Short mmCIF file of C-alpha atoms and ligand atoms in Angstrom, two decimals:
data_model
loop_
_atom_site.label_atom_id
_atom_site.label_comp_id
_atom_site.label_asym_id
_atom_site.label_seq_id
_atom_site.Cartn_x
_atom_site.Cartn_y
_atom_site.Cartn_z
CA MET A 1 -46.99 -89.75 -25.97
CA MET A 2 -46.61 -86.83 -23.55
CA LYS A 3 -45.15 -84.77 -26.33
CA LYS A 4 -48.19 -85.46 -28.45
CA ILE A 5 -50.57 -84.26 -25.71
CA LEU A 6 -48.94 -80.85 -25.51
CA HIS A 7 -48.66 -80.58 -29.29
CA ASN A 8 -52.38 -81.21 -29.71
CA ARG A 9 -53.29 -78.91 -26.86
CA LEU A 10 -51.42 -76.00 -28.41
CA ILE A 11 -52.63 -76.65 -31.95
CA ASN A 12 -56.24 -76.73 -30.75
CA ALA A 13 -55.83 -73.66 -28.56
CA LEU A 14 -54.31 -71.66 -31.43
CA ALA A 15 -57.03 -72.82 -33.83
CA ASP A 16 -59.68 -71.75 -31.31
CA LEU A 17 -58.11 -68.30 -30.98
CA ARG A 18 -58.22 -67.87 -34.76
CA LYS A 19 -61.80 -69.10 -34.96
CA VAL A 20 -63.17 -66.64 -32.41
CA GLY A 21 -61.09 -63.72 -33.63
CA LEU A 22 -58.77 -63.56 -30.62
CA TYR A 23 -55.54 -64.41 -32.43
CA ASN A 24 -52.96 -61.60 -32.19
CA ASN A 25 -51.47 -60.77 -35.56
CA ILE A 26 -48.27 -59.19 -34.36
CA LYS A 27 -46.82 -56.61 -36.76
CA THR A 28 -43.09 -55.96 -37.02
CA ILE A 29 -41.92 -52.36 -37.23
CA GLU A 30 -38.95 -52.10 -39.57
CA GLY A 31 -37.10 -49.19 -37.97
CA PRO A 32 -37.57 -46.79 -35.07
CA GLN A 33 -40.77 -46.04 -33.19
CA GLY A 34 -42.43 -42.73 -34.10
CA PRO A 35 -45.54 -40.99 -35.52
CA TRP A 36 -44.86 -42.82 -38.79
CA VAL A 37 -43.37 -46.31 -38.90
CA MET A 38 -42.36 -48.80 -41.58
CA ILE A 39 -44.54 -51.93 -41.75
CA ASN A 40 -44.25 -54.39 -44.65
CA GLY A 41 -42.05 -51.83 -46.38
CA GLN A 42 -44.83 -49.20 -46.24
CA LYS A 43 -44.64 -45.87 -44.45
CA THR A 44 -47.60 -46.12 -42.07
CA LEU A 45 -49.22 -43.65 -39.66
CA ASN A 46 -48.76 -44.95 -36.13
CA LEU A 47 -51.88 -44.41 -34.01
CA CYS A 48 -51.23 -47.08 -31.40
CA SER A 49 -47.90 -46.47 -29.72
CA ASN A 50 -47.56 -45.87 -25.98
CA ASN A 51 -44.73 -43.45 -26.77
CA PHE A 52 -47.15 -40.53 -26.41
CA LEU A 53 -44.64 -37.73 -26.02
CA GLY A 54 -42.40 -38.98 -28.82
CA TYR A 55 -39.27 -39.49 -26.71
CA ALA A 56 -38.54 -43.06 -27.95
CA ASN A 57 -36.56 -41.84 -30.97
CA ASP A 58 -35.80 -38.27 -29.86
CA PRO A 59 -32.30 -37.08 -30.92
CA LYS A 60 -31.51 -35.52 -27.51
CA ILE A 61 -32.57 -38.64 -25.61
CA LYS A 62 -30.61 -40.88 -27.98
CA VAL A 63 -27.49 -38.81 -27.27
CA ALA A 64 -28.11 -39.28 -23.52
CA ALA A 65 -28.57 -43.05 -23.91
CA LYS A 66 -25.31 -43.27 -25.89
CA LYS A 67 -23.56 -41.17 -23.24
CA GLY A 68 -24.90 -43.69 -20.71
CA ILE A 69 -23.21 -46.52 -22.60
CA ASP A 70 -19.95 -44.53 -22.88
CA LEU A 71 -19.94 -43.83 -19.14
CA TYR A 72 -21.24 -47.13 -17.79
CA GLY A 73 -21.06 -49.78 -20.54
CA CYS A 74 -23.82 -52.02 -21.84
CA GLY A 75 -24.82 -54.10 -18.81
CA PRO A 76 -24.89 -53.60 -15.04
CA GLY A 77 -22.97 -56.84 -14.40
CA ALA A 78 -25.03 -58.25 -11.53
CA VAL A 79 -28.24 -57.92 -9.57
CA ARG A 80 -28.49 -54.61 -7.74
CA THR A 81 -27.71 -56.09 -4.28
CA ILE A 82 -24.51 -57.90 -5.34
CA SER A 83 -22.52 -55.47 -7.49
CA GLY A 84 -25.01 -54.14 -10.03
CA THR A 85 -25.97 -50.78 -8.50
CA LEU A 86 -24.23 -48.11 -10.57
CA GLN A 87 -24.16 -44.36 -9.97
CA ALA A 88 -26.63 -43.86 -12.84
CA HIS A 89 -29.27 -45.96 -11.01
CA VAL A 90 -28.90 -43.88 -7.86
CA ASP A 91 -28.95 -40.53 -9.70
CA PHE A 92 -32.06 -41.50 -11.63
CA GLU A 93 -33.84 -42.80 -8.53
CA ASN A 94 -33.17 -39.51 -6.74
CA ALA A 95 -34.51 -37.54 -9.72
CA LEU A 96 -37.63 -39.74 -9.89
CA ALA A 97 -38.36 -39.27 -6.19
CA LYS A 98 -38.03 -35.51 -6.50
CA TRP A 99 -40.21 -35.39 -9.62
CA LYS A 100 -42.89 -37.52 -7.92
CA GLY A 101 -42.70 -35.45 -4.72
CA GLN A 102 -41.92 -38.57 -2.68
CA GLU A 103 -39.04 -39.24 -0.28
CA ALA A 104 -37.46 -42.02 -2.32
CA ALA A 105 -37.80 -44.17 -5.42
CA ILE A 106 -36.52 -47.49 -6.73
CA VAL A 107 -36.22 -48.42 -10.41
CA VAL A 108 -37.06 -51.90 -11.64
CA GLN A 109 -37.00 -53.64 -15.01
CA THR A 110 -40.53 -52.73 -16.20
CA GLY A 111 -43.80 -51.24 -15.00
CA PHE A 112 -45.27 -54.75 -14.90
CA ILE A 113 -42.46 -55.82 -12.58
CA ALA A 114 -42.98 -52.73 -10.40
CA ASN A 115 -46.43 -54.02 -9.37
CA THR A 116 -45.35 -57.65 -9.04
CA THR A 117 -42.41 -56.42 -6.93
CA LEU A 118 -44.25 -54.10 -4.58
CA ILE A 119 -47.51 -55.91 -3.84
CA PRO A 120 -46.17 -59.27 -2.62
CA ALA A 121 -43.25 -57.65 -0.80
CA ILE A 122 -45.44 -55.39 1.33
CA PHE A 123 -48.90 -56.91 1.75
CA ILE A 124 -48.98 -60.10 3.81
CA LYS A 125 -51.44 -62.53 5.39
CA GLY A 126 -54.03 -60.67 7.45
CA ASP A 127 -53.88 -57.62 5.15
CA ALA A 128 -56.57 -56.73 2.60
CA ILE A 129 -56.04 -55.44 -0.93
CA ILE A 130 -58.98 -53.79 -2.70
CA SER A 131 -58.48 -53.37 -6.40
CA ASP A 132 -60.52 -51.66 -9.15
CA GLN A 133 -62.01 -54.25 -11.49
CA LEU A 134 -60.22 -52.71 -14.51
CA ASN A 135 -56.77 -52.37 -12.95
CA HIS A 136 -53.80 -53.41 -15.07
CA ALA A 137 -52.90 -57.12 -15.38
CA SER A 138 -49.65 -56.55 -13.47
CA ILE A 139 -51.65 -55.41 -10.42
CA ILE A 140 -53.80 -58.54 -10.67
CA ASP A 141 -50.69 -60.73 -10.93
CA GLY A 142 -49.02 -58.85 -8.06
CA MET A 143 -52.09 -59.59 -5.94
CA LYS A 144 -51.91 -63.28 -6.85
CA LEU A 145 -48.33 -63.36 -5.57
CA SER A 146 -49.34 -61.81 -2.24
CA LYS A 147 -50.72 -63.72 0.76
CA ALA A 148 -53.10 -60.84 1.58
CA SER A 149 -56.88 -61.24 1.12
CA ARG A 150 -58.07 -59.90 -2.22
CA PHE A 151 -61.18 -57.85 -2.98
CA ILE A 152 -62.33 -56.33 -6.28
CA PHE A 153 -64.61 -53.28 -6.51
CA LYS A 154 -66.73 -52.49 -9.57
CA HIS A 155 -64.88 -50.21 -11.96
CA ALA A 156 -64.85 -46.61 -10.66
CA ASP A 157 -67.84 -47.38 -8.42
CA MET A 158 -67.21 -45.57 -5.15
CA ASN A 159 -70.34 -47.00 -3.51
CA ASP A 160 -69.11 -50.51 -4.18
CA LEU A 161 -65.66 -49.55 -2.89
CA GLU A 162 -67.22 -48.30 0.35
CA MET A 163 -69.26 -51.51 0.68
CA LYS A 164 -66.09 -53.58 0.32
CA LEU A 165 -64.31 -51.40 2.90
CA LYS A 166 -67.19 -51.90 5.35
CA GLU A 167 -67.10 -55.66 4.75
CA ILE A 168 -63.36 -55.74 5.34
CA ARG A 169 -63.58 -53.71 8.53
CA ALA A 170 -66.18 -56.19 9.83
CA ASN A 171 -64.04 -59.19 8.84
CA PRO A 172 -62.18 -60.65 11.87
CA GLU A 173 -59.62 -62.24 9.55
CA ILE A 174 -58.32 -58.85 8.42
CA THR A 175 -56.04 -57.95 11.29
CA GLY A 176 -53.37 -56.09 9.32
CA ILE A 177 -53.47 -53.17 6.92
CA VAL A 178 -55.91 -52.34 4.13
CA VAL A 179 -54.86 -50.83 0.80
CA ILE A 180 -56.89 -49.49 -2.13
CA ILE A 181 -55.17 -49.91 -5.51
CA SER A 182 -56.13 -48.05 -8.68
CA ASP A 183 -54.68 -47.18 -12.04
CA GLY A 184 -54.38 -43.40 -12.39
CA VAL A 185 -55.69 -43.48 -15.96
CA PHE A 186 -57.29 -46.73 -17.12
CA SER A 187 -55.32 -48.04 -20.05
CA MET A 188 -58.13 -49.55 -22.13
CA ASP A 189 -60.86 -46.92 -21.68
CA GLY A 190 -58.78 -43.81 -21.01
CA ASP A 191 -60.89 -42.69 -18.03
CA ILE A 192 -59.31 -41.00 -15.01
CA ALA A 193 -59.59 -42.59 -11.55
CA ASN A 194 -61.69 -40.74 -8.99
CA LEU A 195 -58.72 -40.30 -6.67
CA PRO A 196 -60.33 -37.60 -4.47
CA ALA A 197 -63.12 -40.03 -3.53
CA ILE A 198 -60.63 -42.88 -3.06
CA VAL A 199 -58.46 -40.76 -0.75
CA LYS A 200 -61.53 -39.70 1.23
CA LEU A 201 -62.71 -43.30 1.68
CA ALA A 202 -59.18 -44.39 2.57
CA LYS A 203 -59.16 -41.80 5.33
CA LYS A 204 -62.61 -42.80 6.60
CA TYR A 205 -61.71 -46.51 6.76
CA ASP A 206 -58.04 -46.09 7.71
CA ALA A 207 -56.70 -47.59 4.49
CA TYR A 208 -53.57 -46.94 2.45
CA THR A 209 -53.70 -45.64 -1.13
CA TYR A 210 -51.77 -47.06 -4.08
CA VAL A 211 -51.80 -45.52 -7.58
CA ASP A 212 -50.22 -46.94 -10.73
CA ASP A 213 -49.94 -43.89 -12.95
CA ALA A 214 -48.38 -45.44 -16.06
CA TRP A 215 -50.62 -43.36 -18.34
CA GLY A 216 -51.15 -40.25 -16.26
CA GLU A 217 -47.55 -39.28 -15.67
CA PHE A 218 -46.24 -36.87 -18.32
CA GLY A 219 -49.80 -36.42 -19.53
CA LEU A 220 -52.07 -35.14 -16.78
CA GLY A 221 -51.40 -32.52 -14.09
CA ASN A 222 -49.00 -30.60 -16.30
CA GLY A 223 -46.84 -33.71 -16.51
CA GLN A 224 -46.76 -34.59 -12.81
CA GLY A 225 -49.53 -37.14 -13.26
CA THR A 226 -53.02 -38.01 -12.06
CA VAL A 227 -52.19 -37.30 -8.41
CA ALA A 228 -51.19 -33.72 -9.27
CA HIS A 229 -54.17 -33.43 -11.64
CA HIS A 230 -56.39 -33.95 -8.59
CA GLN A 231 -54.13 -31.84 -6.33
CA LEU A 232 -53.53 -34.79 -4.03
CA GLU A 233 -49.76 -34.48 -3.68
CA GLY A 234 -48.60 -36.14 -0.48
CA LYS A 235 -51.87 -38.09 -0.09
CA ILE A 236 -50.86 -41.25 -1.95
CA ASP A 237 -48.80 -43.80 -0.03
CA PHE A 238 -47.57 -45.97 -2.90
CA GLU A 239 -46.88 -44.64 -6.39
CA VAL A 240 -45.95 -46.92 -9.27
CA GLY A 241 -44.85 -45.75 -12.70
CA THR A 242 -43.45 -46.94 -15.98
CA LEU A 243 -40.72 -45.68 -18.28
CA SER A 244 -42.38 -47.28 -21.31
CA LYS A 245 -45.08 -44.68 -22.03
CA GLY A 246 -44.49 -40.93 -21.57
CA PHE A 247 -40.78 -41.57 -21.03
CA GLY A 248 -40.54 -43.48 -24.33
CA LEU A 249 -38.04 -45.91 -22.79
CA SER A 250 -38.46 -49.25 -21.03
CA GLY A 251 -38.49 -49.77 -17.28
CA GLY A 252 -40.53 -49.18 -14.16
CA PHE A 253 -40.32 -47.57 -10.74
CA ILE A 254 -41.88 -47.32 -7.30
CA ALA A 255 -41.92 -44.10 -5.25
CA GLY A 256 -42.90 -43.58 -1.62
CA ASP A 257 -41.52 -43.16 1.90
CA ALA A 258 -37.78 -43.65 2.40
CA MET A 259 -38.41 -46.63 4.70
CA LEU A 260 -40.65 -48.32 2.16
CA ILE A 261 -37.99 -48.06 -0.54
CA GLU A 262 -35.27 -49.16 1.89
CA TYR A 263 -37.33 -52.25 2.73
CA LEU A 264 -37.88 -53.06 -0.98
CA ARG A 265 -34.11 -52.91 -1.51
CA GLN A 266 -33.78 -55.58 1.18
CA ARG A 267 -36.68 -57.84 0.34
CA ALA A 268 -38.29 -57.32 -3.09
CA ARG A 269 -37.65 -60.47 -5.09
CA PRO A 270 -37.21 -59.02 -8.63
CA PHE A 271 -34.71 -56.55 -7.10
CA LEU A 272 -32.78 -59.32 -5.34
CA PHE A 273 -32.94 -62.01 -8.00
CA SER A 274 -33.05 -60.26 -11.37
CA THR A 275 -30.53 -57.87 -12.89
CA GLY A 276 -31.65 -54.26 -12.67
CA LEU A 277 -32.64 -51.66 -15.20
CA ASN A 278 -30.32 -51.01 -18.14
CA VAL A 279 -27.85 -48.34 -17.10
CA SER A 280 -28.12 -46.30 -20.31
CA THR A 281 -31.90 -46.16 -19.72
CA CYS A 282 -31.23 -44.40 -16.40
CA VAL A 283 -29.15 -41.72 -18.14
CA ALA A 284 -31.79 -41.35 -20.88
CA GLY A 285 -34.53 -41.16 -18.23
CA LEU A 286 -32.74 -38.32 -16.47
CA ALA A 287 -32.57 -36.50 -19.80
CA VAL A 288 -36.34 -36.93 -20.29
CA ILE A 289 -37.09 -35.46 -16.85
CA GLU A 290 -34.72 -32.55 -17.53
CA ASP A 291 -36.23 -31.91 -20.95
CA LEU A 292 -39.74 -31.71 -19.53
CA GLN A 293 -38.61 -29.46 -16.70
CA ASN A 294 -37.17 -27.06 -19.30
CA SER A 295 -40.34 -26.90 -21.36
CA ASN A 296 -43.87 -28.24 -21.24
CA ALA A 297 -44.36 -27.62 -24.97
CA ARG A 298 -44.75 -31.35 -25.64
CA ILE A 299 -47.51 -31.74 -23.09
CA THR A 300 -49.32 -28.68 -24.46
CA LYS A 301 -49.00 -30.16 -27.96
CA LEU A 302 -50.29 -33.54 -26.74
CA TRP A 303 -53.52 -32.03 -25.39
CA GLU A 304 -53.95 -29.82 -28.46
CA ASN A 305 -53.69 -32.93 -30.63
CA VAL A 306 -56.01 -34.94 -28.39
CA SER A 307 -58.77 -32.34 -28.47
CA TYR A 308 -58.41 -31.78 -32.23
CA PHE A 309 -58.61 -35.51 -32.95
CA LYS A 310 -61.42 -36.21 -30.52
CA ASN A 311 -63.63 -33.49 -31.98
CA LYS A 312 -63.17 -34.97 -35.45
CA ILE A 313 -63.95 -38.48 -34.20
CA LYS A 314 -67.07 -37.17 -32.48
CA ASP A 315 -68.16 -35.40 -35.70
CA LEU A 316 -67.90 -38.74 -37.50
CA GLY A 317 -70.35 -40.23 -35.00
CA LEU A 318 -68.05 -43.00 -33.76
CA ASN A 319 -68.40 -44.39 -30.25
CA ALA A 320 -65.16 -43.14 -28.69
CA LYS A 321 -65.58 -41.40 -25.35
CA SER A 322 -62.51 -40.70 -23.25
CA PRO A 323 -61.13 -37.69 -21.37
CA THR A 324 -57.48 -38.52 -22.19
CA HIS A 325 -54.98 -39.37 -24.90
CA ILE A 326 -56.21 -42.99 -24.94
CA ILE A 327 -59.13 -43.03 -27.38
CA PRO A 328 -60.86 -46.41 -27.80
CA ILE A 329 -63.15 -46.76 -30.81
CA MET A 330 -65.63 -49.29 -29.48
CA VAL A 331 -66.80 -51.90 -31.98
CA GLN A 332 -67.68 -54.67 -29.45
CA GLU A 333 -67.25 -57.70 -31.74
CA GLU A 334 -63.72 -59.16 -31.80
CA LYS A 335 -63.87 -60.01 -35.49
CA ILE A 336 -64.97 -56.48 -36.46
CA ALA A 337 -62.11 -54.97 -34.46
CA GLN A 338 -59.67 -57.26 -36.25
CA LYS A 339 -61.18 -56.46 -39.62
CA MET A 340 -61.11 -52.72 -38.95
CA SER A 341 -57.44 -52.89 -37.99
CA LYS A 342 -56.61 -54.88 -41.12
CA MET A 343 -58.50 -52.46 -43.37
CA LEU A 344 -56.80 -49.49 -41.74
CA LEU A 345 -53.39 -51.06 -42.29
CA ASN A 346 -54.23 -51.40 -45.99
CA GLU A 347 -54.85 -47.64 -45.88
CA LYS A 348 -51.47 -47.14 -44.17
CA VAL A 349 -52.85 -46.49 -40.70
CA PHE A 350 -51.60 -48.66 -37.83
CA VAL A 351 -54.17 -49.30 -35.06
CA THR A 352 -54.08 -52.60 -33.16
CA PRO A 353 -57.36 -54.23 -32.12
CA ILE A 354 -57.65 -54.73 -28.35
CA LEU A 355 -59.32 -58.04 -27.55
CA PHE A 356 -60.04 -60.45 -24.72
CA PRO A 357 -58.25 -61.12 -22.35
CA THR A 358 -56.93 -57.54 -22.40
CA VAL A 359 -60.57 -56.37 -22.26
CA ALA A 360 -63.79 -58.25 -21.48
CA ARG A 361 -65.30 -60.44 -24.22
CA GLY A 362 -67.65 -58.52 -26.50
CA THR A 363 -66.02 -55.15 -25.71
CA ALA A 364 -63.39 -55.23 -28.46
CA ARG A 365 -62.04 -51.91 -29.63
CA CYS A 366 -59.50 -50.26 -31.86
CA ARG A 367 -57.55 -48.24 -29.34
CA ILE A 368 -55.98 -45.06 -30.64
CA ILE A 369 -53.22 -43.28 -28.78
CA ILE A 370 -52.49 -39.74 -29.80
CA SER A 371 -48.93 -38.48 -29.50
CA ALA A 372 -47.37 -35.04 -29.16
CA ALA A 373 -45.23 -36.03 -32.15
CA HIS A 374 -48.22 -36.14 -34.54
CA THR A 375 -48.80 -33.12 -36.77
CA LYS A 376 -52.29 -31.83 -37.67
CA LYS A 377 -51.69 -33.24 -41.14
CA ASP A 378 -50.95 -36.69 -39.67
CA LEU A 379 -54.15 -36.55 -37.65
CA ASP A 380 -56.19 -35.43 -40.68
CA PHE A 381 -54.81 -38.36 -42.67
CA GLY A 382 -55.78 -40.73 -39.85
CA ILE A 383 -59.30 -39.29 -39.56
CA GLU A 384 -59.87 -39.53 -43.32
CA LYS A 385 -58.92 -43.23 -43.33
CA ILE A 386 -60.86 -44.04 -40.16
CA ALA A 387 -63.94 -42.39 -41.71
CA LYS A 388 -63.53 -44.41 -44.92
CA VAL A 389 -63.09 -47.74 -43.15
CA SER A 390 -65.86 -47.08 -40.60
CA LYS A 391 -68.28 -46.38 -43.46
CA GLU A 392 -67.25 -49.55 -45.28
CA LEU A 393 -67.85 -51.53 -42.09
CA GLY A 394 -71.23 -49.89 -41.55
CA LEU A 395 -70.18 -48.41 -38.20
CA ILE A 396 -71.22 -44.95 -39.41
CA LYS A 397 -73.29 -43.62 -42.30
C1 PLP B 1 -48.59 -50.20 -19.31
C2 PLP B 1 -48.89 -50.39 -17.91
C3 PLP B 1 -48.05 -51.16 -17.09
C4 PLP B 1 -46.89 -51.94 -17.66
O1 PLP B 1 -45.79 -51.13 -17.92
P1 PLP B 1 -44.51 -51.76 -18.67
O2 PLP B 1 -43.42 -50.81 -18.33
O3 PLP B 1 -44.84 -51.82 -20.12
O4 PLP B 1 -44.28 -53.12 -18.09
C5 PLP B 1 -48.34 -51.24 -15.75
N1 PLP B 1 -49.41 -50.61 -15.24
C6 PLP B 1 -50.25 -49.88 -15.99
C7 PLP B 1 -51.42 -49.19 -15.36
C8 PLP B 1 -50.02 -49.75 -17.36
O5 PLP B 1 -50.86 -49.04 -18.12
#
């Protein structure tokens, strides 16, 4: 009987998702990640990968990852605190700290885990966390795991942030610390956080600052990220990053004061109770940092591509405003976004629809991510197909 209840619950839930256009049709890529990928045996232009500098299948980085396996094997053997901290972890953490301009860094399994590691480990009962309404899901989940009081400010609204700070400062239950958390670049709209205003308000109300720069690092600020873009080096207390986007790998990290990182090594639960980052990833990650220090050609190419593509999209008359390499084509209705994605795939262009709960209901979009690995010809092909499909859907004339 119990078994039947769950069976029916799932069947109905899945049917509902299909009915309202929220069912994820997950595509399998038959081969490596890159500007073109194989899907259903067809060579398809990839306009929706987070691998925006093209490192995921880069020959030099693959050599480094293989060297990592030769030197350290395939698995770390234990959680970091027992016997699973290998030299490659330490070397990579030191390089990350230096690159971020922070005293120390700690690597964890993913960017998602970085937020769910840091937030509950540091912020406790009596503290207040204020989070931008559009912050990443891993920040929201990290907050749920923390005993601190939680406040949300309207997306990018500095007046609302100040109101919340005033409220918190007048709240007798907040006896501990206050922290403002923001994405550096917002992953679904591509807008850049107003970090100068956040830092100013943090100073005025004696709050800490916390930036998750998954999308900004290796893109903005000549590769150093959103903090450098705003010339705020040294003004952010907690910095979180991912290895899954600009790095083209998989993993996450936290950078900050030496004492903060030392404390996380003692107390952060995913560090204590879950085996650490793949060792070969650490060697590959070092190679990515070195490669970018040798040349910023990829970043220059990324922004060249972004501006070329955005101008063409604007000329078409599509609704796609964004200052960064994340370019959402807004279509609002979930079913239209799904249809557009399906039609584009038929034209050999891969763009996934982004739907609730990733974004609010009725704000569905086809989110395009431009990569440094795309050529002008690739982008022209994409534009031509997007124009064709948008006309067929009546989005443009
Ligand atoms: C993508 C993203 C993450 C998750 O990173 P993973 O390494 O894929 O887990 C976390 N935070 C932000 C802001 C992101 O955009």
